[in-house]
Coordinates of C-alpha atoms and ligand atoms in Angstrom, one line a residue:
X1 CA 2.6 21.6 8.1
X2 CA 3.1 18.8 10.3
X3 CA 1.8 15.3 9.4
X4 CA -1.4 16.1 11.8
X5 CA -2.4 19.6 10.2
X6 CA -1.8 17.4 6.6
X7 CA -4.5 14.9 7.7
X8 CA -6.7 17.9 8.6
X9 CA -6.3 20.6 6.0
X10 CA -3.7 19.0 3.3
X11 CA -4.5 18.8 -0.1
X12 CA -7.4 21.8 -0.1
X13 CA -6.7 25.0 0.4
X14 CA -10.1 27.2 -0.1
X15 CA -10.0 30.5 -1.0
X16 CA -12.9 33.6 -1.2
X17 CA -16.5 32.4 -0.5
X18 CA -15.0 29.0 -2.0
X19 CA -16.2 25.2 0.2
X20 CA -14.8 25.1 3.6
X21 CA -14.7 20.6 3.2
X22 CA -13.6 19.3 -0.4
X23 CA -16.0 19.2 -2.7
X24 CA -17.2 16.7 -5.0
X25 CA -17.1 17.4 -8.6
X26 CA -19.1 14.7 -9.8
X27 CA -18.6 15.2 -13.2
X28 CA -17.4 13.7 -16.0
X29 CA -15.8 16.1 -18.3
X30 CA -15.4 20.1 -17.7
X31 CA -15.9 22.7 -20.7
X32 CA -13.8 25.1 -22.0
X33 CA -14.6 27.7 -24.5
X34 CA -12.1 27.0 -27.3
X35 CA -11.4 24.1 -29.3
X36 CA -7.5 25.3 -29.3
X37 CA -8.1 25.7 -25.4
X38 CA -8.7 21.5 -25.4
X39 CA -6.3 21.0 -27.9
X40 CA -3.4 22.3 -25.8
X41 CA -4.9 20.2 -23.0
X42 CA -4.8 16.9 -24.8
X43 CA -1.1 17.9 -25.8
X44 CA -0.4 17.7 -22.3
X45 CA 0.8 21.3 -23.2
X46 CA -1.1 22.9 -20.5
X47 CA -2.7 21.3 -17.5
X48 CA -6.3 20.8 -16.7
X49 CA -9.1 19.4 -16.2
X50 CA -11.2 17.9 -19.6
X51 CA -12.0 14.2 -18.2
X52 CA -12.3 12.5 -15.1
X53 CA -10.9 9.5 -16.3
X54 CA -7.5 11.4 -16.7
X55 CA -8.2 14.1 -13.8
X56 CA -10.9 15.4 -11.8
X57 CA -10.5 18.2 -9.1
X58 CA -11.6 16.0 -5.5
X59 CA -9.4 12.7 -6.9
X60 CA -6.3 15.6 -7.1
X61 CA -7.1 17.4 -3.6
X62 CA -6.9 14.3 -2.3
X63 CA -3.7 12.9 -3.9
X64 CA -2.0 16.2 -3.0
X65 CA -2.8 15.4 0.8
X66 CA -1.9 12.3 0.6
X67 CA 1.7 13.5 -1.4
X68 CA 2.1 15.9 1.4
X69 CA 1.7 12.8 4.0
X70 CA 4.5 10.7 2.3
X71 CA 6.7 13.4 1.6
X72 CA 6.4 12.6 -2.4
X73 CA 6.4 15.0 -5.6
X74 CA 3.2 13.9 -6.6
X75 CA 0.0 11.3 -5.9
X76 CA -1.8 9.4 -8.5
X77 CA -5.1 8.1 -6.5
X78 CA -6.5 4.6 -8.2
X79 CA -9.7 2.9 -7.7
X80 CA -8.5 -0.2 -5.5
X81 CA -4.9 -0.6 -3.6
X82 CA -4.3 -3.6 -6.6
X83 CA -4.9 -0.9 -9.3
X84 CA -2.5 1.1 -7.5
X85 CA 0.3 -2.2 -7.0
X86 CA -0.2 -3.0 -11.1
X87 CA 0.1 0.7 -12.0
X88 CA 2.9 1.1 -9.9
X89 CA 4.9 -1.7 -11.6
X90 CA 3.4 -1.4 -15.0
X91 CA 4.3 2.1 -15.2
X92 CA 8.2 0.7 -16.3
X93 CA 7.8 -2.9 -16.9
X94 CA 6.8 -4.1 -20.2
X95 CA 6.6 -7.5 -21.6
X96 CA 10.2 -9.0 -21.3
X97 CA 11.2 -7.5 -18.3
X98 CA 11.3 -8.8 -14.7
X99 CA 11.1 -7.6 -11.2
X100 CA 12.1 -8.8 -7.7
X101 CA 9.5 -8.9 -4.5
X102 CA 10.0 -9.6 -1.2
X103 CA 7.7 -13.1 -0.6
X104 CA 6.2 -11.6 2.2
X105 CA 3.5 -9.3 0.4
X106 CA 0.0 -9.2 0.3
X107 CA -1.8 -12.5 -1.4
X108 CA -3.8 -10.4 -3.8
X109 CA -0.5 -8.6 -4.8
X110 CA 1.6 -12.5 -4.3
X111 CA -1.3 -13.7 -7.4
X112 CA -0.6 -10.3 -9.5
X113 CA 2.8 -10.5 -9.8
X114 CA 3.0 -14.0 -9.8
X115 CA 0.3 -15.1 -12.1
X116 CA -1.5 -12.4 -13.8
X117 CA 1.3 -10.3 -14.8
X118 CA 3.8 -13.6 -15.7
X119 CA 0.8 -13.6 -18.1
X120 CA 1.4 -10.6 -19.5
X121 CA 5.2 -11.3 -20.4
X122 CA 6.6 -9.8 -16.9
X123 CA 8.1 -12.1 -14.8
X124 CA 8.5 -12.2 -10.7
X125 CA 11.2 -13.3 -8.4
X126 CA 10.3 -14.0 -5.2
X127 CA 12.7 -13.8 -2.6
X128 CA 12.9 -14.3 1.2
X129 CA 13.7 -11.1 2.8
X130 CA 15.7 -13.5 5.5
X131 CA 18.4 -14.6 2.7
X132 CA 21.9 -13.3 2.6
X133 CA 22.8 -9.8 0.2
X134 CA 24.4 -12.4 -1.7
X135 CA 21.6 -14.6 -2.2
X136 CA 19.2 -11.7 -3.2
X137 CA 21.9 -10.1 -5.4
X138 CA 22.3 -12.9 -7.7
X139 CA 18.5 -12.5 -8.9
X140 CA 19.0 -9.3 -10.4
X141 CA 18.8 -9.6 -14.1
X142 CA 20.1 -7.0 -17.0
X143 CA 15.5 -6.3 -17.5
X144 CA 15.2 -6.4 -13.8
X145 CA 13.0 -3.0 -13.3
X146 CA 12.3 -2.5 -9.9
X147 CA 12.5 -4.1 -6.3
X148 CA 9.1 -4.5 -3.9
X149 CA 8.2 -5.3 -0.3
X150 CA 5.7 -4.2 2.1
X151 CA 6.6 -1.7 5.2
X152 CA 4.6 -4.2 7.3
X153 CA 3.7 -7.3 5.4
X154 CA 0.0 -8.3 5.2
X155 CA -0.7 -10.7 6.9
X156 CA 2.6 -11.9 8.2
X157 CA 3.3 -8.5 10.1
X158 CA 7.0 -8.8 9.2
X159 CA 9.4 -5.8 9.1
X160 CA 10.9 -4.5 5.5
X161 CA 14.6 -3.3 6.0
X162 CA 13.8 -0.4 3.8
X163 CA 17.1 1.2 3.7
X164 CA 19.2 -2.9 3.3
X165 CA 16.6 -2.8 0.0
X166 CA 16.3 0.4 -1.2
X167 CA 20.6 0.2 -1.5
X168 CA 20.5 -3.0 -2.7
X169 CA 17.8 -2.0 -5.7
X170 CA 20.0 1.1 -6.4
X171 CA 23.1 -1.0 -6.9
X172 CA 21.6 -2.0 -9.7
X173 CA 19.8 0.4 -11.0
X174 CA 16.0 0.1 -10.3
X175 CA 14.0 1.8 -7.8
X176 CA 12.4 0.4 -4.7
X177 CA 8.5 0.2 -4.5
X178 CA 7.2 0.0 -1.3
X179 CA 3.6 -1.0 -0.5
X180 CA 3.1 1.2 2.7
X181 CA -0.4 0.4 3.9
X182 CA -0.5 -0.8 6.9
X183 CA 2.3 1.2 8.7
X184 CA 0.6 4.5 7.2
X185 CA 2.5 7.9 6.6
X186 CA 1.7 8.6 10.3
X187 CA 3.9 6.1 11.4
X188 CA 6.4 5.3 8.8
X189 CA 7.8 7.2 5.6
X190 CA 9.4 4.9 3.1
X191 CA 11.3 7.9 1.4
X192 CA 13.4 9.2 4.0
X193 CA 15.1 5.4 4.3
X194 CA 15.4 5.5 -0.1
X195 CA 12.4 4.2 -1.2
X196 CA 11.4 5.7 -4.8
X197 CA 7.8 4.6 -5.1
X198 CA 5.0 4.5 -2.7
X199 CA 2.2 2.5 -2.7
X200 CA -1.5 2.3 -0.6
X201 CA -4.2 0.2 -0.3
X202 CA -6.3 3.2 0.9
X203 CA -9.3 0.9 1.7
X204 CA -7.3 0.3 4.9
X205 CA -6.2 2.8 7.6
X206 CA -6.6 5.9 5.3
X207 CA -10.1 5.5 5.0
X208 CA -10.7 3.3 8.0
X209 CA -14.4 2.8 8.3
X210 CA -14.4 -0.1 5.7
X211 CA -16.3 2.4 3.7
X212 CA -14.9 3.0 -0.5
X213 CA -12.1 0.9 -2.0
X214 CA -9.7 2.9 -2.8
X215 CA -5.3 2.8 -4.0
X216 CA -2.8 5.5 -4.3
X217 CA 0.8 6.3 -5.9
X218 CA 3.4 8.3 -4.7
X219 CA 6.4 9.3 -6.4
X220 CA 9.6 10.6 -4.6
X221 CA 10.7 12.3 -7.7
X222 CA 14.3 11.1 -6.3
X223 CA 14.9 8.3 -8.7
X224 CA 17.6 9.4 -11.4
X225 CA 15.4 7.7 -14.4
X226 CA 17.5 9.6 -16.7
X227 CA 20.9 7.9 -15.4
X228 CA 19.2 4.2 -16.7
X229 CA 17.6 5.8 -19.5
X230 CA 18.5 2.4 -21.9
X231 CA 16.2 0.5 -19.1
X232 CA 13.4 2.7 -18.9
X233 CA 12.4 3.5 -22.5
X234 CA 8.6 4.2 -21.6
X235 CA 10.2 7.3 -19.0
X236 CA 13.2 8.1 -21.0
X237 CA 11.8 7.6 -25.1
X238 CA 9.5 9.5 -27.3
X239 CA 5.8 8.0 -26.5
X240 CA 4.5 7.7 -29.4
X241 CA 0.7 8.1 -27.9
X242 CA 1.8 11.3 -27.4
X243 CA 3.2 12.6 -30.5
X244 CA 6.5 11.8 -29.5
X245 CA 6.9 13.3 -26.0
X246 CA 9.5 12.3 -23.6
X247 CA 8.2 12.0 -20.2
X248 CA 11.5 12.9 -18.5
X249 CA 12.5 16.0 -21.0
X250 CA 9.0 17.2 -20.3
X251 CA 8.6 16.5 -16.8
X252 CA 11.4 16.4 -15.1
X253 CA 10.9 15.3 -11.4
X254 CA 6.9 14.6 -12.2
X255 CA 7.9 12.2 -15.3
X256 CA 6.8 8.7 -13.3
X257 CA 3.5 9.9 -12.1
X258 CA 2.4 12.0 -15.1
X259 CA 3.1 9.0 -17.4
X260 CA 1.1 7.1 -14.9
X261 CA -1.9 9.3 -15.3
X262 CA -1.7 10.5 -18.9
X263 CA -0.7 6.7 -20.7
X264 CA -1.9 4.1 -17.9
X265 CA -5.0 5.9 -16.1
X266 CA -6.3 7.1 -19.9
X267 CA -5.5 3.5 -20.8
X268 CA -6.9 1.6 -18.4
X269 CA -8.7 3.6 -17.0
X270 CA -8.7 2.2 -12.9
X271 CA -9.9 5.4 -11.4
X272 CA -11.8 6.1 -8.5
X273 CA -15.0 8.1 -8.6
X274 CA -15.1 11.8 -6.8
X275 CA -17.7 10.5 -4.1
X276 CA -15.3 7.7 -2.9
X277 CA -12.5 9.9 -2.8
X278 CA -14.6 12.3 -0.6
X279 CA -15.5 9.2 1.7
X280 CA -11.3 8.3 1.8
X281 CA -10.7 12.0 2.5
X282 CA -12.9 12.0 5.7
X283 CA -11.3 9.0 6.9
X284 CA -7.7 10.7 6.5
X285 CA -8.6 14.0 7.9
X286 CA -8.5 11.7 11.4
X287 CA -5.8 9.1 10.6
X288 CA -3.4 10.4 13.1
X289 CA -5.9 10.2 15.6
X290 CA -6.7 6.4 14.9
X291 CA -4.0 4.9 13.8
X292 CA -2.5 6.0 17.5
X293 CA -5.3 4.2 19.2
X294 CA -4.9 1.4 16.8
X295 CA -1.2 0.9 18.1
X296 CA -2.5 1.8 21.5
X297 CA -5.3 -1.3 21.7
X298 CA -3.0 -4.1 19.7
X299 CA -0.3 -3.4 22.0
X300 CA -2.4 -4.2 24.8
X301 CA -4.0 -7.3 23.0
X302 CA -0.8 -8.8 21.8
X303 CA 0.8 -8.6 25.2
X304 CA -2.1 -10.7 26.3
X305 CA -2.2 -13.0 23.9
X306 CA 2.0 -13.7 24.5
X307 CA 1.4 -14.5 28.3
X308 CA -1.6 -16.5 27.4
X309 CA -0.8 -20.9 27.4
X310 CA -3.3 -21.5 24.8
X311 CA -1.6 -19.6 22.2
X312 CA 1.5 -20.9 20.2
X313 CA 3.2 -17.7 19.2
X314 CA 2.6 -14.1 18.6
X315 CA 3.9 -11.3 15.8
X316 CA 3.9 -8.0 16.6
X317 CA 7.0 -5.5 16.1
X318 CA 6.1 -3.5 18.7
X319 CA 6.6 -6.1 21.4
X320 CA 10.0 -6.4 23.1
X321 CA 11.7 -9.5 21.9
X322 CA 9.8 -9.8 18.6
X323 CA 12.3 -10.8 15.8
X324 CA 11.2 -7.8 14.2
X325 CA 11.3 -5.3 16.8
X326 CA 14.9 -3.7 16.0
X327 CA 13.4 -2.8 12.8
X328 CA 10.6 -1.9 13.8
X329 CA 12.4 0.9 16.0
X330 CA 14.3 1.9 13.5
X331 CA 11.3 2.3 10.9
X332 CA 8.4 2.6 13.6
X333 CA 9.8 4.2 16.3
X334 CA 6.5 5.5 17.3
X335 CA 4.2 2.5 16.5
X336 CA 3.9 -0.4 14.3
X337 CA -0.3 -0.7 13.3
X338 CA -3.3 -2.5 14.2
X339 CA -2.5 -5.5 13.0
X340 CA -1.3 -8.7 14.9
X341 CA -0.7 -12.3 13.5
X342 CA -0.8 -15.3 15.6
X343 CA -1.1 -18.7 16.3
X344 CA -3.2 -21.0 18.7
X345 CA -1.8 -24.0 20.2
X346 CA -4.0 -27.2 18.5
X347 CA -5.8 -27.9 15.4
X348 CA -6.7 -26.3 12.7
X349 CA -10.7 -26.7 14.1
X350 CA -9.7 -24.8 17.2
X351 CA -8.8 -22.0 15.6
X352 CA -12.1 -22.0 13.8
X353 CA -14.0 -22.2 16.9
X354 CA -12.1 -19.9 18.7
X355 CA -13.0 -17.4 15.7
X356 CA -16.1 -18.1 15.3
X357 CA -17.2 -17.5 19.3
X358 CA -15.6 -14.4 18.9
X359 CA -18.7 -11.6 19.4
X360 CA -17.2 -7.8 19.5
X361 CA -14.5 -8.7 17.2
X362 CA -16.0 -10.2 13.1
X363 CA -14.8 -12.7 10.6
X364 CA -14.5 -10.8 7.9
X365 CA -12.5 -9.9 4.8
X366 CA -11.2 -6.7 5.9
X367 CA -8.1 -5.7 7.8
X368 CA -7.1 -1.8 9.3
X369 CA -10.9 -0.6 10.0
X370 CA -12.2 1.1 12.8
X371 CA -14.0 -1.9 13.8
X372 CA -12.2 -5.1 15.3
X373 CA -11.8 -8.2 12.6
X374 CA -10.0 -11.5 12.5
X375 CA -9.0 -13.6 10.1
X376 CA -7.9 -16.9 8.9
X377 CA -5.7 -17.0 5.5
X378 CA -5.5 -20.8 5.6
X379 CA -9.3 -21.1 5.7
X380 CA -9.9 -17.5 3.7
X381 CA -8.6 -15.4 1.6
X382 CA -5.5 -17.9 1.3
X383 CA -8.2 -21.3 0.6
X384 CA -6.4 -22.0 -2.4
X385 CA -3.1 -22.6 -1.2
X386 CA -1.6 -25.8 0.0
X387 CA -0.2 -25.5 3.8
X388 CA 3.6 -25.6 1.6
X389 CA 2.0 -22.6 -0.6
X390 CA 1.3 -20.9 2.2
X391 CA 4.5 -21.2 4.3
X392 CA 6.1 -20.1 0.5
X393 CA 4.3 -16.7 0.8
X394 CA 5.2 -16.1 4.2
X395 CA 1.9 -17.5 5.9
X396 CA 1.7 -20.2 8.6
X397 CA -1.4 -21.9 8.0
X398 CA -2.0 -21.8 12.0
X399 CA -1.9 -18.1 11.4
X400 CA -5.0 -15.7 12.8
X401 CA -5.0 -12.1 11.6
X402 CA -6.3 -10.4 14.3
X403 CA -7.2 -6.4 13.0
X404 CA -7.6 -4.4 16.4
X405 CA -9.8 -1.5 15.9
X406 CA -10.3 1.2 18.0
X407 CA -12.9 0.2 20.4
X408 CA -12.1 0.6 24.2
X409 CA -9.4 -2.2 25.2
X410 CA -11.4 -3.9 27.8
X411 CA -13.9 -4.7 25.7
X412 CA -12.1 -6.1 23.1
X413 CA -9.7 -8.4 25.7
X414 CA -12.8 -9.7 27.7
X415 CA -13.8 -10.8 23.9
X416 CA -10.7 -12.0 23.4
X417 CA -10.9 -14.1 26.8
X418 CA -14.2 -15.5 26.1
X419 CA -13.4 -17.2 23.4
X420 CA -10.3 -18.6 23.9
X421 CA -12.0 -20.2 27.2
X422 CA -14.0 -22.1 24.7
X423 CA -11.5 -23.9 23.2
Ligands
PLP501 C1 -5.6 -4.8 0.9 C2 -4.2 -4.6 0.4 C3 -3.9 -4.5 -1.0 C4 -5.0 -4.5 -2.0 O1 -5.8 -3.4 -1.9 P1 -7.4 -3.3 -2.3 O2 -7.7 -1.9 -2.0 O3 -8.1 -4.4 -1.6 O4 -7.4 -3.6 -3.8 C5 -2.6 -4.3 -1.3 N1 -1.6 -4.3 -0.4 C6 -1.9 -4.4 0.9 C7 -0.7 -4.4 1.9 C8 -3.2 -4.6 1.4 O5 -3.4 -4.8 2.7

């Protein structure tokens, strides 16, 4: 199937007098007839369903769509696109170990891998996607696990080189995790430039009415874990939760995602309930429908707001002469997302104004919805950084997030014109 049929009919494949749409099981655990029957389920010796904390038949239909989309093995879903980041890297980095990021990441992800999990003995380099090979290379140390960057960075709207990363991480022996929410599967797939890992924030695009909160993983199943086996013991060991089992011997190509579910999800248990995943999968059945009219309407509105005196600067890949736009169409030849970043000319109150006479278009803390939504970092979600903080994770402080949604254009650029008229 093609990525459109995916969105449509991925994932759930009725059969005989079975539920045309997916159904929700909302149930907690499933019964079987034998003791011996669970037995073998808990050994991981056969596969099932016995808990939904572990598995749970809509969460799985789901995940398989949203496999199918990426081009991945397998799909772990998680109950919020941080879940799904902390899983992700959790999953083979332990206390002593290290990983590498881009700095131009999400601020939620920017405090987990910078604070939260430093906490937890992991430590973070952050490093400026702009820097020499050179430079970049000489952060790699012997318990460096894995590499990270966004396809399109939120809310900076920069440009991963995917494949300048994904061979730079395999030079040394890690995989490369990429946090693909905002370009989508429609309009970017990680793994076909070497990415291993796959990561969503699937309260964005995928659902798209700002309606569940939602993460998923997706494996490749193309990193050689076995190759590194002395750096990933949790992959490549005997867990001992497990009475010994090896996730790789047992596994194979599924070893990363079924460790995922069967240590971290029964661990820690981040996992979404069956009537949000329901919610997500109406939202993806039309992705490839919205995310082109997405593209369509922040063309139009980014354009705009380049010709227009009162405002400083403007990033969007898409637009011709954009630093990023020979990445973009090498990554996005078909479309980069909703999103735009930019800047007005003045102070920080004008920008404030300017938002805030805004009437179609809401403040609010939400990004790649249906509905149009701007945002300020400096003066939001970002408050508790210093203006050098910010510039650090890749955020001018002057910078407005504009999230264009799919409303008709004119609408949105007489908004647009109204308000900057005010200022
Ligand atoms: C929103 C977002 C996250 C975090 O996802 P939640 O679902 O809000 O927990 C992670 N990465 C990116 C790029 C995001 O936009």
């Amino acid at each position: 199937m093609k990525k459109e049929s995916i969105c449509v009919q991925g994932g759930w494949q009725p059969t005989k007098g079975e539920p045309r749409q997916v159904p929700i099981y909302q149930s907690t655990t499933f019964k079987y007839d034998s003791s011996e029957q669970m037995a073998r389920l808990f050994d991981l010796e056969e596969s099932g369903y016995f808990y939904t904390r572990l598995q749970n038949p809509t969460n799985d239909a789901v995940a398989a769509k949203i496999a199918a989309l990426e081009g991945g093995v397998g799909c772990v879903l998680t109950s919020s696109g941080q879940a799904a980041n902390f899983f992700a890297v959790f999953n083979i980095c332990e206390a002593g170990d290290h990983l590498i990021t881009s700095n131009n990441i999400y601020g939620g992800t920017f405090n987990l891998f910078g604070v939260t999990m430093r906490k937890m003995g992991i430590e973070c380099t952050f490093v400026d996607p702009e820097w020499s090979d050179e430079r970049i290379e000489a952060e790699f140390r012997p318990n460096t696990k894995c590499f990270f960057g966004e396809t399109i960075s939120n809310p900076g709207c920069t440009v991963f080189d995917i494949e300048r990363f994904a061979k730079m991480a395999h030079r040394h022996g890690v995989p490369l995790l990429v946090d693909n929410t905002f370009a989508t599967p429609i309009n970017c797939h990680p793994f076909e430039w070497g990415a291993d890992i796959v990561v969503h924030s699937t309260t964005k695009y995928m659902d798209g009415h700002a309606a569940q909160v939602g993460g998923a993983i997706v494996d490749s199943g193309n990193f050689d874990w076995e190759a590194h086996a002395d750096k990933f013991p949790g992959l490549c060991a005997p867990d001992e939760s497990y009475h010994g089992l090896t996730y790789t011997k047992a596994f194979g190509k599924m070893a990363y995602i079924t460790k995922c579910t069967a240590q971290l999800m029964r661990d820690l248990g981040a996992v979404p309930s069956p009537q949000n995943t329901f919610i997500l999968n109406l939202g993806l059945e039309s992705l490839h429908l919205r995310v082109a009219q997405h593209c369509r309407n922040a063309k139009a509105l980014a354009e705009f707001l380049k010709g227009d005196e009162r405002v400083a600067w403007v990033r969007y890949s898409d637009l011709e002469g954009d630093k990023y736009h020979a990445l973009q169409q090498k990554y996005l030849p078909n479309g980069s997302c909703g999103v735009v970043a930019f800047g007005l000319k003045g102070s920080r109150e004008d920008a404030i104004r300017f938002m805030d006479s805004l009437k179609l278009i809401s403040i609010v803390t939400h990004v790649a919805d249906a509905r149009s939504c701007v945002l300020h970092p400096a003066s939001h979600t970002h408050r508790q950084l210093s203006d050098e903080q910010l510039r650090a994770a890749g955020v001018d402080p002057s910078l407005i997030r504009l999230s264009v949604g799919i409303e008709d254009v004119d609408d949105l650029l007489a908004d647009l014109k109204q308000a900057l008229a005010l200022i």
